[in-house]
């Protein structure tokens, strides 16, 4: 069926003319205002056939994909020529992007450019620390700068849309995708979400050198049953509003141009077909004006979920729920025209879905500048300032968990340490410092931790390396089959038991003849991320054995962790004097770790998650409710009979090379419940001998009300730099945004006239306390 709505008009001719003769070197940026954009998009829409409209609702896969989809097997250029396409994903090569864009713009009837999307999650070429690491910096400004560089590099390669930020709250470290988000807390998560949206998009998605952002995965993906990726989430409405939706709302308020629907069932309705999420919350309540893309194949998967009876029903359910674009499954392309013909959906519904996609393309200047100037790519990627930023971002993201006896920082001129053994299966790793998405683009050469230490030690110290046992996933990751990833990922071959023992013995022998050992242990990149949930958080593949054997020598040991989630380091935290959490630190990871180890930079990061003792404690989060047997009671032991129920390290925790004192906490409430403003101030003093950064954190607790409230909730933070001995007064204001919550008894947002506690300090256990009363 081919319905022609209108013949080509003069406007289309003008568009064509502009496209064909525009100077390719100009940075993409629209010169149109919002009402001109709406007019242009509406006028273009009027000229489109049904097939051309539906094509805008499709995102075509730019690489080979499994057959369990509805995609046509024709070459992309033929599909583009016929009706165009809304978007193409999984292509990172600017030449190929330009080639396909030329087909869409010059050979399709209406010359509508394609939006090219890719997972530029924490860098395109310069890879920044993984998102959980950047969240550990508690430094939104740095995060914004890093994602602005990621956007600049991606845009120089022709990518106009990134599938980031991932803003899923994650409270269960078994879930592999904890690495991609900002951890467990909605307040910190919102600050990091906002920073990422601004970094990617600039002031608006049309800003030059920026990309359209996509907040994902809407919503509740992090609460998968048992931490098993893709499993159903069951989240009561009050938790949705107070916790899981909060960072999405922050992203929407920051102007995010698109959202991605999640894979899993939310309360028995798959997120991709969930009208409550996509329509009632997103459009009706938040007034979101952009568009929503599904996660990959998720429209087609509605059938596999047992929610849709066949692919047409899947297209119907996703479309009528409010999903604009079908990522990679081909289901919309094939079935929406049939749905329309059978009058199950209407033309105004189709138009409403297409309009924000066309508007986005106009807003981003794609009609004016559809092509990428390939000559700008190399100079952009090779800008030395990008690597510099990656190094300081990594320094600011590494958490010092333990430093007994002040073992760190190491002194190059030490009288007792002349030789260092660098040991472990991640010590010479490069791609593994990037995490899975970092490996998917065009990563710059990575500095391994071994290289970083060697460069830093120079001739002052003797550095030797032993690999220790190889580590591997127990079952393979499906991402190993993706060419872009397998080209970069470095697999460690399987070992027999005698080979593994030999590798441990060799490492212990090296440690024995060295003055100090630095063990670099953790998870390979594909051991965290999508399809990478774990039932156990233990250091796998003989790493724990290696650590204990080296520690048994009685010489100083530093443990550096490279991983995407908290691991079970209970033994280490009792026996290993110094522990650094490096996460996946990115391209400059090795240099940044060495900077911290040798004191050229001081650690300043704090945990964005509560660190569990083992996986039996999961899910674990600091902002849980009180019970009739609170942890604060003097006779409280544990909620388990065999393990403390408290985390190994609390949310917000992190050490540095100096110490800070907090005092003079002042709380001044003004106004009544409506329009209340609570001014909070505290003095922070650097009481140690070195300069350092402190993350000043403010927590509140509402003592009574229409619902039980969490024992503590983060409601303010600021990262401050203080010279030794200096003092600074830090100010916070608590207003409606901080005091309100969605009450399950009144089914709406409330600020209640109740008594509140306030704590300020360096983590979620901060003892410095005050209180205030809100009055009617
Ligand atoms: C992931 C998304 C990602 C998409 C496109 C999916 O498997 O869940 O986070 O953006 O693939 O690569």
Short mmCIF file of C-alpha atoms in Angstrom, two decimals, residues 2 20 58 66 72 104 171 212 228 357 501 542-543 589 623 628 666:
data_model
loop_
_atom_site.label_atom_id
_atom_site.label_comp_id
_atom_site.label_asym_id
_atom_site.label_seq_id
_atom_site.Cartn_x
_atom_site.Cartn_y
_atom_site.Cartn_z
CA UNK A 2 1.33 3.42 -0.89
CA UNK A 20 22.78 19.49 -1.76
CA UNK A 58 12.49 2.76 12.58
CA UNK A 66 20.45 -12.27 14.99
CA UNK A 72 14.41 -7.04 5.77
CA UNK A 104 19.32 9.07 2.41
CA UNK A 171 21.06 -1.45 44.68
CA UNK A 212 21.51 14.16 21.39
CA UNK A 228 19.59 -11.23 37.08
CA UNK A 357 11.70 12.81 15.48
CA UNK A 501 49.00 -23.07 40.60
CA UNK A 542 42.27 -17.97 41.94
CA UNK A 543 42.68 -14.24 42.61
CA UNK A 589 43.71 4.65 33.98
CA UNK A 623 18.43 4.86 52.59
CA UNK A 628 11.15 -1.59 65.36
CA UNK A 666 23.88 25.51 61.97
#
